mmCIF file of C-alpha atoms in Angstrom:
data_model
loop_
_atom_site.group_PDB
_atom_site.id
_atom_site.type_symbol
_atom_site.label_atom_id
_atom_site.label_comp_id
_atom_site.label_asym_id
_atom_site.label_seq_id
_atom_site.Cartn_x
_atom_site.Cartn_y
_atom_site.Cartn_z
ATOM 1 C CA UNK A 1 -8.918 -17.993 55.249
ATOM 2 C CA UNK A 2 -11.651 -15.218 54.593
ATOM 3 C CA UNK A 3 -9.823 -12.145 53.642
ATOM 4 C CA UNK A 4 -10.803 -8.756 51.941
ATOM 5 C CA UNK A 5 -7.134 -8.547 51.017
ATOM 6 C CA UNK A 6 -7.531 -9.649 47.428
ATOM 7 C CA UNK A 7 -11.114 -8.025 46.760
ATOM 8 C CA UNK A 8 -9.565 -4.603 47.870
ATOM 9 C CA UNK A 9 -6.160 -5.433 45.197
ATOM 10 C CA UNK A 10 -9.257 -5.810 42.693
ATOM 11 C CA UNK A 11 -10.785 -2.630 43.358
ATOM 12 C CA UNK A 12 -7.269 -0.761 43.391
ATOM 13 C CA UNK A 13 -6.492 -2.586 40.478
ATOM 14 C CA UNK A 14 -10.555 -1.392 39.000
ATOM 15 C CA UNK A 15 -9.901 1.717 39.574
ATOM 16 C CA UNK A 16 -6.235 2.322 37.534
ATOM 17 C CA UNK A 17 -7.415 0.573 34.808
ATOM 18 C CA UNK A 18 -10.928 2.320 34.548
ATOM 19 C CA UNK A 19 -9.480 5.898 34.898
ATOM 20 C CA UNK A 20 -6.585 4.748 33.057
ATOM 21 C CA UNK A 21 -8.490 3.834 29.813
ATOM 22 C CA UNK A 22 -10.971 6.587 30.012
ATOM 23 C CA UNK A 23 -8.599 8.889 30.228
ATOM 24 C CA UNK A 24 -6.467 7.645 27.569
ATOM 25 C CA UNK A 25 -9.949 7.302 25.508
ATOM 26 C CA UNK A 26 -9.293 7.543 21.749
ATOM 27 C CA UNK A 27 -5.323 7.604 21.549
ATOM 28 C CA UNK A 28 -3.689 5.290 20.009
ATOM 29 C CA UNK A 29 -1.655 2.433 22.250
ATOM 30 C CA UNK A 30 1.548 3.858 21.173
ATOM 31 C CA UNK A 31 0.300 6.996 22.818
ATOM 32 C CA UNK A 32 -1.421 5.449 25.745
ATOM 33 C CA UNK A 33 -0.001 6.898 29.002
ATOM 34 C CA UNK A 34 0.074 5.956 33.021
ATOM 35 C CA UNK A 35 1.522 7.927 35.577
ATOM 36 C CA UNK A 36 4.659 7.294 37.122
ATOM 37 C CA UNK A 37 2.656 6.662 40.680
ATOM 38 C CA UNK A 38 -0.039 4.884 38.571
ATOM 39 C CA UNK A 39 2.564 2.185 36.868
ATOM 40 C CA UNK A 40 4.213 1.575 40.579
ATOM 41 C CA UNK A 41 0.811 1.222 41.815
ATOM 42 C CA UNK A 42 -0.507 -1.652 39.028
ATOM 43 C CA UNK A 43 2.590 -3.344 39.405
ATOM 44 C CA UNK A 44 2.472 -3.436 42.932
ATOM 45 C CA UNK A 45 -1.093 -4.456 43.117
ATOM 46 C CA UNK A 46 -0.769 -7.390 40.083
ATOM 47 C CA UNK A 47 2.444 -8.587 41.581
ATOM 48 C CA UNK A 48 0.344 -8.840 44.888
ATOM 49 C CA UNK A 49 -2.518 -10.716 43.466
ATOM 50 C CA UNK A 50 -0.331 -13.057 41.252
ATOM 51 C CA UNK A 51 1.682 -13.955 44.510
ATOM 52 C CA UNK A 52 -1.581 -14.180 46.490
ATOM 53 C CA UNK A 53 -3.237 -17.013 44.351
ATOM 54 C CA UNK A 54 0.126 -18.823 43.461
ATOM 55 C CA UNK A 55 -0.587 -22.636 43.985
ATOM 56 C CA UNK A 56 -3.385 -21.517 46.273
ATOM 57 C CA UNK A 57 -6.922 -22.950 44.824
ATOM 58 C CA UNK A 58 -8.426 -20.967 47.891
ATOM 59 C CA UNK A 59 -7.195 -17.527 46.476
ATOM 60 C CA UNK A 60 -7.786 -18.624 42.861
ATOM 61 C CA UNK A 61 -11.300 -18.813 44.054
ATOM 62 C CA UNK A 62 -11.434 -15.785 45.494
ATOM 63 C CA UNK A 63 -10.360 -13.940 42.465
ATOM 64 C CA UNK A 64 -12.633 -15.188 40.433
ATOM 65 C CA UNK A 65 -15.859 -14.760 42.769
ATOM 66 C CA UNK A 66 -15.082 -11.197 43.916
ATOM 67 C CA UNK A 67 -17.318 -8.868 42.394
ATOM 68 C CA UNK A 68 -15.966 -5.606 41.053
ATOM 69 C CA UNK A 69 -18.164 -2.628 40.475
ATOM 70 C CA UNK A 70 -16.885 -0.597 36.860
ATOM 71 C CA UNK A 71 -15.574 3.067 38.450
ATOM 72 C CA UNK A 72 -18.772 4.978 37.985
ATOM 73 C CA UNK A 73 -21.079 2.592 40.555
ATOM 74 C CA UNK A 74 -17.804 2.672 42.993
ATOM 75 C CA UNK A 75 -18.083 6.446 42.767
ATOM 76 C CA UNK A 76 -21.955 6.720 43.074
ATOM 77 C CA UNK A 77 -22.208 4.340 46.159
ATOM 78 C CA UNK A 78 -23.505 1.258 44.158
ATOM 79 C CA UNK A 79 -23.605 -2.200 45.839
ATOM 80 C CA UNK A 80 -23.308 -4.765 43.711
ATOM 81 C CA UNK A 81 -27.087 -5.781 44.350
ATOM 82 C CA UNK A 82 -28.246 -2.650 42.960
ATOM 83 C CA UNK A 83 -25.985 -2.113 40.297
ATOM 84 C CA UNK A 84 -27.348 -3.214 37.037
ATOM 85 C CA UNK A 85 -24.355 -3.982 34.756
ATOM 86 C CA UNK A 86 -22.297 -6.982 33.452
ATOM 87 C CA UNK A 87 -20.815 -8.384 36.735
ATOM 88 C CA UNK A 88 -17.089 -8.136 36.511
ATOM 89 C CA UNK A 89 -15.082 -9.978 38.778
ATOM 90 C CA UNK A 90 -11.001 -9.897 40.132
ATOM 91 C CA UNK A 91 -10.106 -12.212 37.364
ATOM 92 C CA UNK A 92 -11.498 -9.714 34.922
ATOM 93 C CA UNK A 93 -9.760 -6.901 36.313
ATOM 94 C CA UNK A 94 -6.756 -8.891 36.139
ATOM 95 C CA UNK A 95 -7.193 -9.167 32.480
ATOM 96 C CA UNK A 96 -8.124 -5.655 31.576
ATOM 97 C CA UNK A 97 -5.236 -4.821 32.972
ATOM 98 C CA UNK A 98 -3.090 -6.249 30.211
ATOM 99 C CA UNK A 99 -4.738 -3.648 27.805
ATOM 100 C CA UNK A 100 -2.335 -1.372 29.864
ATOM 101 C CA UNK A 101 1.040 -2.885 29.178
ATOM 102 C CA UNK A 102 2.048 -0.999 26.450
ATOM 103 C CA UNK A 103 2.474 1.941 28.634
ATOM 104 C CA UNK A 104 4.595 0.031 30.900
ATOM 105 C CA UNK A 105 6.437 -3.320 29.945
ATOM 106 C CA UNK A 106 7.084 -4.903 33.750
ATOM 107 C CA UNK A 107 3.177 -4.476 34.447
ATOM 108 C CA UNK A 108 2.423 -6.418 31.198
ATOM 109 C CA UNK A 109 5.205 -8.974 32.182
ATOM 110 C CA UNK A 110 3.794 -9.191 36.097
ATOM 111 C CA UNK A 111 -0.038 -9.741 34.461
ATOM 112 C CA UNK A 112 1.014 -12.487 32.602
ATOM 113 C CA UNK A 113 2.767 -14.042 35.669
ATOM 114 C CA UNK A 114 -0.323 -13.543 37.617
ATOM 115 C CA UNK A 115 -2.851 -14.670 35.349
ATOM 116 C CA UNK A 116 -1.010 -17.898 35.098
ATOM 117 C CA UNK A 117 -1.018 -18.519 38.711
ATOM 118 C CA UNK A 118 -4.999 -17.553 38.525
ATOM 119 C CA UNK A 119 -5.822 -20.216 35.957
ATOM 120 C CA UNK A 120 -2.920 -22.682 36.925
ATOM 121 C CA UNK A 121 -4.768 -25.976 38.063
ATOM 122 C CA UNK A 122 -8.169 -24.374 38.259
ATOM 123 C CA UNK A 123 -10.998 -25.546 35.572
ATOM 124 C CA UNK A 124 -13.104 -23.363 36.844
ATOM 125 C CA UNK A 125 -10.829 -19.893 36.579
ATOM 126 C CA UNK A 126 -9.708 -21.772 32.727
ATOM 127 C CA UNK A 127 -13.359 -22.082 31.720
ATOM 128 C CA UNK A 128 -13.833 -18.486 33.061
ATOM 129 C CA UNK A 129 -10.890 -17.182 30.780
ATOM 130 C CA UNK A 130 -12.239 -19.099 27.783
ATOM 131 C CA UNK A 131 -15.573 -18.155 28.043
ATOM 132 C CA UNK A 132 -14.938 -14.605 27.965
ATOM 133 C CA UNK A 133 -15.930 -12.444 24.739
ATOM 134 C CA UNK A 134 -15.410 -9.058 23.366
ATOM 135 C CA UNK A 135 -17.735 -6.704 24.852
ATOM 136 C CA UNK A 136 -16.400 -3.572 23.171
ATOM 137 C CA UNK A 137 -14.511 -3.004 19.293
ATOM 138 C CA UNK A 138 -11.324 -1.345 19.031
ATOM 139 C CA UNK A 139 -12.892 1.697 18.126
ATOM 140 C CA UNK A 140 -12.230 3.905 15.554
ATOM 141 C CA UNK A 141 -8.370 4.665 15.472
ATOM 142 C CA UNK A 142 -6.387 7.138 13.064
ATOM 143 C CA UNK A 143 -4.850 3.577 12.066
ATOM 144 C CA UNK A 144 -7.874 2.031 11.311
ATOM 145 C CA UNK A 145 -8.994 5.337 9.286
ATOM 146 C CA UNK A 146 -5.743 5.252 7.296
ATOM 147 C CA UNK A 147 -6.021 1.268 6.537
ATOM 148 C CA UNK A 148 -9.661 2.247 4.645
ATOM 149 C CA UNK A 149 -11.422 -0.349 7.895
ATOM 150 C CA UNK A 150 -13.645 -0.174 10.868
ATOM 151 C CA UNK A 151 -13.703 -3.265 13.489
ATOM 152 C CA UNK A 152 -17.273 -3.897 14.730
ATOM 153 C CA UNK A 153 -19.175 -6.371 16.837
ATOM 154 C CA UNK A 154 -21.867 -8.533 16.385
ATOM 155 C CA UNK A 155 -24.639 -9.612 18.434
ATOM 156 C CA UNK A 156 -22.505 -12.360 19.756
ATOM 157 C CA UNK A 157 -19.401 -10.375 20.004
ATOM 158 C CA UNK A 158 -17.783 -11.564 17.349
ATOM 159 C CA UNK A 159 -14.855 -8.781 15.950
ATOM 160 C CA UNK A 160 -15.937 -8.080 12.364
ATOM 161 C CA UNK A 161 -13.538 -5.823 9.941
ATOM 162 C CA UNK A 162 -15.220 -4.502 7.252
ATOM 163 C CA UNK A 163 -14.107 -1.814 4.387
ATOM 164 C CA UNK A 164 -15.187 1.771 5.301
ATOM 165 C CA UNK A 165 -18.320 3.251 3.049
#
């Protein structure tokens, strides 16, 4: 039963979305852009996970208790004990990676499979999901600019739109 198969789909799947989204940092989603190698990749990798943890409260488990390190403490050698960040875990890797299916349309459609086989007959994985806040705003996008508004967060990460000054 104890298998390093799904933690090492959430690192793969850690790593395409964190290089992904930093290197796509500050375009607009229309203009957001994967690879050819890294789309075949995600896809693989979700469609992996979502078969892994179908009807399987086991794997479900798993997914949600797996820590994954961000990019940068994967790259500097960071354990998890000694990192000191926001602990991330397979399920929210699973997530992120939805912010990427605008660049390709079957990842977005396998994500949503898979994240319904992650939460499907598991409070725990549902209370996970619901729990969950915005950590970061939108940023400040030419769209944003053009529309006169700026999306912030507060304190308790709450998405606030406000008029620009």
């Amino acid at each position: 039963r104890d298998t390093s198969l799904i933690a090492n789909c959430c690192e793969d799947l850690a790593r395409i979305v964190d290089v992904s989204l930093t290197k796509n940092s500050g375009k607009s989603a229309r203009e957001l852009a994967l690879s050819s190698h890294e789309q075949e990749t995600a896809i693989s990798t979700v469609r992996l996970i979502g078969n892994l943890v179908y009807q399987c409260q086991h794997n479900q488990d798993l997914l949600r208790s797996t820590v994954v390190l961000p990019m940068a403490d994967l790259d500097a050698g960071n354990s998890s004990k000694d990192a000191n960040v926001f602990v991330r875990t397979g399920l929210h890797v699973l997530l992120s990676a939805t912010s990427l299916g605008i660049a390709c349309f079957t990842l977005r459609e396998w994500c949503v499979v898979a994240i319904r086989n992650a939460v499907e007959n598991n409070e725990a994985n549902i209370e996970m999901v619901r729990r969950l806040e915005a950590n970061e705003a939108l940023g400040d996008t030419p769209e944003l600019q053009k529309l006169g508004v700026r999306v912030d967060l507060d304190d308790k990460g709450n998405v606030r739109v406000q008029k620009r000054e």
